[in-house]
PDB file of C-alpha atoms and ligand atoms in Angstrom:
ATOM      1  CA  MET A   1    -190.310 -41.669-206.847  1.00 96.00           C
ATOM      2  CA  ILE A   2    -188.714 -42.078-210.344  1.00 98.00           C
ATOM      3  CA  ARG A   3    -190.747 -41.281-213.249  1.00 98.00           C
ATOM      4  CA  TYR A   4    -190.441 -39.902-216.918  1.00 98.00           C
ATOM      5  CA  MET A   5    -189.812 -36.149-217.207  1.00 98.00           C
ATOM      6  CA  GLN A   6    -192.686 -33.958-218.535  1.00 98.00           C
ATOM      7  CA  LYS A   7    -192.773 -30.609-220.125  1.00 97.00           C
ATOM      8  CA  GLN A   8    -194.104 -29.112-216.786  1.00 97.00           C
ATOM      9  CA  ASP A   9    -190.937 -30.334-214.957  1.00 98.00           C
ATOM     10  CA  VAL A  10    -188.658 -28.405-217.250  1.00 98.00           C
ATOM     11  CA  ASP A  11    -188.348 -25.101-215.399  1.00 98.00           C
ATOM     12  CA  THR A  12    -187.412 -27.039-212.168  1.00 98.00           C
ATOM     13  CA  VAL A  13    -184.878 -29.306-213.893  1.00 98.00           C
ATOM     14  CA  ALA A  14    -183.327 -26.280-215.650  1.00 98.00           C
ATOM     15  CA  ARG A  15    -183.036 -24.575-212.241  1.00 98.00           C
ATOM     16  CA  ILE A  16    -181.221 -27.561-210.772  1.00 98.00           C
ATOM     17  CA  GLU A  17    -178.962 -27.679-213.743  1.00 98.00           C
ATOM     18  CA  GLN A  18    -178.127 -24.053-213.364  1.00 97.00           C
ATOM     19  CA  LYS A  19    -177.134 -24.610-209.691  1.00 97.00           C
ATOM     20  CA  VAL A  20    -174.536 -27.406-210.713  1.00 96.00           C
ATOM     21  CA  GLN A  21    -173.154 -26.697-214.108  1.00 92.00           C
ATOM     22  CA  SER A  22    -170.934 -23.796-215.380  1.00 86.00           C
ATOM     23  CA  HIS A  23    -172.280 -24.100-218.888  1.00 88.00           C
ATOM     24  CA  PRO A  24    -175.977 -25.307-218.257  1.00 94.00           C
ATOM     25  CA  TRP A  25    -178.381 -26.647-220.804  1.00 96.00           C
ATOM     26  CA  THR A  26    -180.954 -24.178-221.888  1.00 96.00           C
ATOM     27  CA  ILE A  27    -184.896 -24.516-221.372  1.00 97.00           C
ATOM     28  CA  GLY A  28    -185.148 -25.313-225.143  1.00 97.00           C
ATOM     29  CA  GLN A  29    -182.693 -28.099-224.863  1.00 97.00           C
ATOM     30  CA  PHE A  30    -184.489 -29.643-221.812  1.00 98.00           C
ATOM     31  CA  ASN A  31    -187.955 -29.248-223.690  1.00 97.00           C
ATOM     32  CA  ASP A  32    -186.383 -31.228-226.718  1.00 97.00           C
ATOM     33  CA  SER A  33    -184.961 -33.902-224.382  1.00 97.00           C
ATOM     34  CA  VAL A  34    -188.548 -34.605-223.048  1.00 97.00           C
ATOM     35  CA  GLU A  35    -189.441 -35.420-226.740  1.00 96.00           C
ATOM     36  CA  SER A  36    -186.336 -36.955-228.337  1.00 97.00           C
ATOM     37  CA  TYR A  37    -184.572 -38.861-225.300  1.00 98.00           C
ATOM     38  CA  GLN A  38    -185.492 -40.875-222.238  1.00 98.00           C
ATOM     39  CA  SER A  39    -185.615 -38.172-219.688  1.00 98.00           C
ATOM     40  CA  THR A  40    -186.473 -39.096-216.088  1.00 98.00           C
ATOM     41  CA  VAL A  41    -186.756 -37.258-212.691  1.00 98.00           C
ATOM     42  CA  ILE A  42    -186.546 -38.297-209.079  1.00 98.00           C
ATOM     43  CA  GLU A  43    -188.963 -36.847-206.662  1.00 98.00           C
ATOM     44  CA  HIS A  44    -188.411 -36.351-202.890  1.00 97.00           C
ATOM     45  CA  GLN A  45    -191.613 -35.398-200.733  1.00 96.00           C
ATOM     46  CA  GLY A  46    -193.457 -34.532-203.991  1.00 96.00           C
ATOM     47  CA  GLU A  47    -190.606 -32.274-205.372  1.00 98.00           C
ATOM     48  CA  VAL A  48    -188.517 -32.832-208.260  1.00 98.00           C
ATOM     49  CA  VAL A  49    -184.831 -32.971-206.961  1.00 98.00           C
ATOM     50  CA  GLY A  50    -182.915 -34.592-209.847  1.00 98.00           C
ATOM     51  CA  PHE A  51    -182.997 -35.736-213.459  1.00 98.00           C
ATOM     52  CA  CYS A  52    -181.319 -37.984-215.790  1.00 98.00           C
ATOM     53  CA  ILE A  53    -181.158 -37.895-219.735  1.00 98.00           C
ATOM     54  CA  LEU A  54    -180.299 -40.904-221.740  1.00 98.00           C
ATOM     55  CA  GLN A  55    -180.232 -41.126-225.555  1.00 98.00           C
ATOM     56  CA  PRO A  56    -180.968 -44.621-226.814  1.00 97.00           C
ATOM     57  CA  VAL A  57    -178.980 -45.175-230.303  1.00 96.00           C
ATOM     58  CA  VAL A  58    -179.796 -48.514-231.819  1.00 94.00           C
ATOM     59  CA  ASP A  59    -178.317 -51.085-229.539  1.00 94.00           C
ATOM     60  CA  GLU A  60    -176.537 -48.604-227.310  1.00 97.00           C
ATOM     61  CA  ALA A  61    -177.068 -45.489-225.415  1.00 98.00           C
ATOM     62  CA  ASN A  62    -175.468 -42.357-224.242  1.00 98.00           C
ATOM     63  CA  LEU A  63    -175.852 -40.824-220.877  1.00 98.00           C
ATOM     64  CA  LEU A  64    -176.090 -36.969-221.778  1.00 98.00           C
ATOM     65  CA  LEU A  65    -176.669 -35.374-218.497  1.00 98.00           C
ATOM     66  CA  MET A  66    -177.697 -35.972-215.044  1.00 98.00           C
ATOM     67  CA  ALA A  67    -177.861 -33.998-211.691  1.00 98.00           C
ATOM     68  CA  ILE A  68    -179.288 -34.122-208.152  1.00 98.00           C
ATOM     69  CA  ASP A  69    -180.156 -30.747-206.382  1.00 98.00           C
ATOM     70  CA  PRO A  70    -177.151 -29.800-204.250  1.00 98.00           C
ATOM     71  CA  LYS A  71    -179.238 -29.856-201.099  1.00 98.00           C
ATOM     72  CA  MET A  72    -180.194 -33.408-201.645  1.00 98.00           C
ATOM     73  CA  GLN A  73    -176.844 -34.808-202.756  1.00 98.00           C
ATOM     74  CA  GLY A  74    -174.872 -37.534-201.039  1.00 97.00           C
ATOM     75  CA  GLN A  75    -177.952 -39.445-199.938  1.00 98.00           C
ATOM     76  CA  GLY A  76    -178.054 -42.078-202.741  1.00 98.00           C
ATOM     77  CA  LEU A  77    -180.535 -40.471-204.896  1.00 98.00           C
ATOM     78  CA  GLY A  78    -178.210 -40.247-207.846  1.00 98.00           C
ATOM     79  CA  PHE A  79    -177.433 -43.827-207.824  1.00 98.00           C
ATOM     80  CA  ARG A  80    -180.910 -44.981-207.558  1.00 98.00           C
ATOM     81  CA  LEU A  81    -181.986 -42.492-210.350  1.00 98.00           C
ATOM     82  CA  LEU A  82    -179.227 -43.682-212.637  1.00 98.00           C
ATOM     83  CA  GLU A  83    -180.041 -47.354-211.925  1.00 97.00           C
ATOM     84  CA  ALA A  84    -183.711 -47.036-212.562  1.00 97.00           C
ATOM     85  CA  SER A  85    -183.159 -44.780-215.596  1.00 98.00           C
ATOM     86  CA  ILE A  86    -180.933 -47.633-217.075  1.00 97.00           C
ATOM     87  CA  GLU A  87    -183.460 -50.290-216.202  1.00 96.00           C
ATOM     88  CA  LEU A  88    -186.174 -48.191-218.191  1.00 96.00           C
ATOM     89  CA  LEU A  89    -184.090 -48.113-221.473  1.00 96.00           C
ATOM     90  CA  LYS A  90    -186.433 -49.772-223.971  1.00 93.00           C
ATOM     91  CA  ASN A  91    -183.701 -50.644-226.366  1.00 89.00           C
ATOM     92  CA  ASN A  92    -181.854 -53.191-224.177  1.00 90.00           C
ATOM     93  CA  PRO A  93    -178.613 -51.537-224.919  1.00 93.00           C
ATOM     94  CA  VAL A  94    -175.409 -53.639-225.201  1.00 95.00           C
ATOM     95  CA  GLN A  95    -173.311 -50.671-223.811  1.00 97.00           C
ATOM     96  CA  ILE A  96    -173.905 -47.160-222.299  1.00 98.00           C
ATOM     97  CA  PHE A  97    -171.390 -44.441-223.032  1.00 98.00           C
ATOM     98  CA  LEU A  98    -170.765 -41.114-221.253  1.00 98.00           C
ATOM     99  CA  GLU A  99    -168.434 -38.352-221.052  1.00 98.00           C
ATOM    100  CA  VAL A 100    -167.489 -36.546-217.687  1.00 97.00           C
ATOM    101  CA  ARG A 101    -165.058 -33.641-216.677  1.00 96.00           C
ATOM    102  CA  GLU A 102    -161.966 -35.124-215.340  1.00 97.00           C
ATOM    103  CA  SER A 103    -162.207 -33.000-212.146  1.00 95.00           C
ATOM    104  CA  ASN A 104    -165.852 -34.239-211.503  1.00 96.00           C
ATOM    105  CA  LEU A 105    -164.942 -36.918-208.843  1.00 97.00           C
ATOM    106  CA  ALA A 106    -168.404 -37.160-207.463  1.00 97.00           C
ATOM    107  CA  ALA A 107    -169.802 -38.119-210.815  1.00 98.00           C
ATOM    108  CA  ILE A 108    -166.968 -40.491-211.717  1.00 98.00           C
ATOM    109  CA  GLY A 109    -167.466 -42.061-208.327  1.00 98.00           C
ATOM    110  CA  LEU A 110    -171.130 -42.550-208.884  1.00 98.00           C
ATOM    111  CA  TYR A 111    -170.533 -43.884-212.389  1.00 98.00           C
ATOM    112  CA  GLU A 112    -168.001 -46.422-211.239  1.00 98.00           C
ATOM    113  CA  LYS A 113    -170.444 -47.651-208.572  1.00 98.00           C
ATOM    114  CA  ALA A 114    -172.967 -48.110-211.309  1.00 98.00           C
ATOM    115  CA  GLY A 115    -170.589 -50.298-213.302  1.00 97.00           C
ATOM    116  CA  PHE A 116    -168.969 -47.917-215.608  1.00 98.00           C
ATOM    117  CA  HIS A 117    -165.192 -47.882-216.292  1.00 97.00           C
ATOM    118  CA  GLN A 118    -162.900 -45.459-218.028  1.00 98.00           C
ATOM    119  CA  ILE A 119    -162.066 -46.162-221.691  1.00 98.00           C
ATOM    120  CA  ASP A 120    -160.542 -43.064-222.998  1.00 97.00           C
ATOM    121  CA  ILE A 121    -159.621 -39.394-222.419  1.00 98.00           C
ATOM    122  CA  ARG A 122    -160.726 -36.610-224.752  1.00 97.00           C
ATOM    123  CA  ARG A 123    -158.236 -33.705-224.202  1.00 97.00           C
ATOM    124  CA  ASN A 124    -159.193 -30.150-223.761  1.00 96.00           C
ATOM    125  CA  TYR A 125    -162.922 -31.052-224.459  1.00 95.00           C
ATOM    126  CA  TYR A 126    -164.876 -29.000-221.900  1.00 93.00           C
ATOM    127  CA  PRO A 127    -164.722 -25.170-221.523  1.00 91.00           C
ATOM    128  CA  LYS A 128    -164.110 -23.824-218.046  1.00 88.00           C
ATOM    129  CA  PRO A 129    -165.348 -20.483-216.660  1.00 85.00           C
ATOM    130  CA  ASP A 130    -161.800 -19.020-216.710  1.00 89.00           C
ATOM    131  CA  GLY A 131    -161.634 -19.598-220.440  1.00 90.00           C
ATOM    132  CA  SER A 132    -159.411 -22.639-220.249  1.00 94.00           C
ATOM    133  CA  LYS A 133    -160.182 -26.175-221.277  1.00 95.00           C
ATOM    134  CA  GLU A 134    -160.574 -29.471-219.370  1.00 96.00           C
ATOM    135  CA  ASN A 135    -160.260 -33.019-220.321  1.00 97.00           C
ATOM    136  CA  ALA A 136    -163.225 -35.395-220.640  1.00 98.00           C
ATOM    137  CA  VAL A 137    -163.118 -38.867-219.257  1.00 98.00           C
ATOM    138  CA  ILE A 138    -164.979 -41.287-221.468  1.00 98.00           C
ATOM    139  CA  MET A 139    -166.644 -44.137-219.698  1.00 98.00           C
ATOM    140  CA  VAL A 140    -168.674 -47.215-220.810  1.00 98.00           C
ATOM    141  CA  LYS A 141    -170.721 -49.697-219.073  1.00 97.00           C
ATOM    142  CA  SER A 142    -171.354 -53.158-220.630  1.00 95.00           C
ATOM    143  CA  CYS A 143    -174.925 -54.206-219.982  1.00 91.00           C
ATOM    144  CA  SER A 144    -174.070 -57.790-220.748  1.00 78.00           C
ATOM    145  CA  ASP A 145    -172.164 -57.892-217.578  1.00 62.00           C
ATOM    146  CA  ASP A 146    -175.504 -57.358-215.839  1.00 61.00           C
ATOM    147  CA  PHE A 147    -177.041 -60.331-217.869  1.00 55.00           C
ATOM    148  CA  SER A 148    -174.128 -62.626-216.827  1.00 53.00           C
ATOM    149  CA  LYS A 149    -174.589 -61.647-213.247  1.00 54.00           C
ATOM    150  CA  LEU A 150    -178.242 -62.609-213.599  1.00 57.00           C
ATOM    151  CA  PHE A 151    -177.356 -66.046-214.892  1.00 57.00           C
ATOM    152  CA  LYS A 152    -174.794 -66.626-212.238  1.00 50.00           C
ATOM    153  CA  MET A 153    -177.591 -66.200-209.415  1.00 47.00           C
TER     154      MET A 153
HETATM  155  C1  COA B   1    -172.867 -36.582-209.673  1.00 82.53           C
HETATM  156  C2  COA B   1    -174.146 -36.597-208.797  1.00 82.53           C
HETATM  157  C3  COA B   1    -175.338 -36.740-209.716  1.00 82.53           C
HETATM  158  C4  COA B   1    -174.366 -37.634-207.748  1.00 82.53           C
HETATM  159  O1  COA B   1    -175.436 -37.600-207.066  1.00 82.53           O
HETATM  160  P1  COA B   1    -175.706 -38.024-205.543  1.00 82.53           P
HETATM  161  O2  COA B   1    -177.056 -38.228-205.313  1.00 82.53           O
HETATM  162  O3  COA B   1    -174.991 -37.000-204.789  1.00 82.53           O
HETATM  163  O4  COA B   1    -174.815 -39.395-205.495  1.00 82.53           O
HETATM  164  P2  COA B   1    -175.174 -40.741-204.509  1.00 82.53           P
HETATM  165  O5  COA B   1    -175.466 -40.058-203.177  1.00 82.53           O
HETATM  166  O6  COA B   1    -176.084 -41.423-205.196  1.00 82.53           O
HETATM  167  O7  COA B   1    -173.717 -41.364-204.427  1.00 82.53           O
HETATM  168  C5  COA B   1    -173.539 -42.502-205.275  1.00 82.53           C
HETATM  169  C6  COA B   1    -171.937 -42.614-205.275  1.00 82.53           C
HETATM  170  O8  COA B   1    -171.277 -41.529-206.001  1.00 82.53           O
HETATM  171  C7  COA B   1    -169.951 -41.261-205.485  1.00 82.53           C
HETATM  172  N1  COA B   1    -170.206 -40.047-204.880  1.00 82.53           N
HETATM  173  C8  COA B   1    -171.247 -39.032-204.567  1.00 82.53           C
HETATM  174  N2  COA B   1    -170.724 -38.062-204.263  1.00 82.53           N
HETATM  175  C9  COA B   1    -169.284 -38.051-204.160  1.00 82.53           C
HETATM  176  C10 COA B   1    -168.365 -37.105-203.661  1.00 82.53           C
HETATM  177  N3  COA B   1    -168.641 -35.797-203.277  1.00 82.53           N
HETATM  178  N4  COA B   1    -167.128 -37.416-203.752  1.00 82.53           N
HETATM  179  C11 COA B   1    -166.700 -38.678-204.260  1.00 82.53           C
HETATM  180  N5  COA B   1    -167.751 -39.599-204.621  1.00 82.53           N
HETATM  181  C12 COA B   1    -168.960 -39.256-204.565  1.00 82.53           C
HETATM  182  C13 COA B   1    -169.840 -42.429-204.242  1.00 82.53           C
HETATM  183  O9  COA B   1    -169.263 -43.512-204.958  1.00 82.53           O
HETATM  184  C14 COA B   1    -171.342 -42.777-203.936  1.00 82.53           C
HETATM  185  O10 COA B   1    -171.394 -43.961-203.472  1.00 82.53           O
HETATM  186  P3  COA B   1    -171.157 -44.152-201.826  1.00 82.53           P
HETATM  187  O11 COA B   1    -172.244 -43.357-201.245  1.00 82.53           O
HETATM  188  O12 COA B   1    -171.442 -45.528-201.699  1.00 82.53           O
HETATM  189  O13 COA B   1    -169.815 -43.918-201.580  1.00 82.53           O
HETATM  190  C15 COA B   1    -174.297 -35.267-208.021  1.00 82.53           C
HETATM  191  O14 COA B   1    -173.149 -34.995-207.148  1.00 82.53           O
HETATM  192  C16 COA B   1    -174.451 -34.116-208.946  1.00 82.53           C
HETATM  193  O15 COA B   1    -175.575 -33.703-209.287  1.00 82.53           O
HETATM  194  N6  COA B   1    -173.458 -33.347-209.381  1.00 82.53           N
HETATM  195  C17 COA B   1    -173.523 -32.015-210.192  1.00 82.53           C
HETATM  196  C18 COA B   1    -173.902 -32.456-211.537  1.00 82.53           C
HETATM  197  C19 COA B   1    -173.048 -33.467-212.110  1.00 82.53           C
HETATM  198  O16 COA B   1    -171.939 -33.467-212.017  1.00 82.53           O
HETATM  199  N7  COA B   1    -173.606 -34.307-213.033  1.00 82.53           N
HETATM  200  C20 COA B   1    -172.894 -35.418-213.651  1.00 82.53           C
HETATM  201  C21 COA B   1    -172.200 -34.908-214.946  1.00 82.53           C
HETATM  202  S1  COA B   1    -173.297 -34.627-216.188  1.00 82.53           S
END
């Protein structure tokens, strides 16, 4: 089941984030995201196992963060959550942007499968645990592509 994130989900969501990120968001950031952004979670057998945070901005949106609990990865949940979260966006965005670590091949693969493509590189953008920096890949999904596909059906 996919539903909007609530304040009572934040501890679980923050724990998932801590398992997968070297520089995780804080509880405070997740609490703010419930109020300020479109935040969704995916449940498996009644347990929250992933989340997705999208920021609508006028006629666009930014994908700020998403993760699936490591024990549940590789089963299609990330793709389902991303597709459903984009569907739920109320501002009917023309484009959705995101930034992702260049080394994060799983996320890049997921985003490509969901229709995103690379448009730029931001050099030395992300901090690494060893103190060095890593490039960000900037990706975009054009939502008008989805509409044109609908019209072709
Ligand atoms: C990125 C992430 C959300 C993917 O979630 P997931 O549920 O494991 O992904 P899915 O099973 O839905 O896979 C969807 C597609 O992603 C790609 N993918 C997923 N895992 C992959 C891997 N380990 N290597 C390469 N591609 C991968 C594939 O294209 C896959 O499609 P396919 O199964 O048809 O080949 C998950 O790996 C994760 O939480 N990672 C840590 C947090 C993170 O990096 N978040 C994104 C940056 S903010």
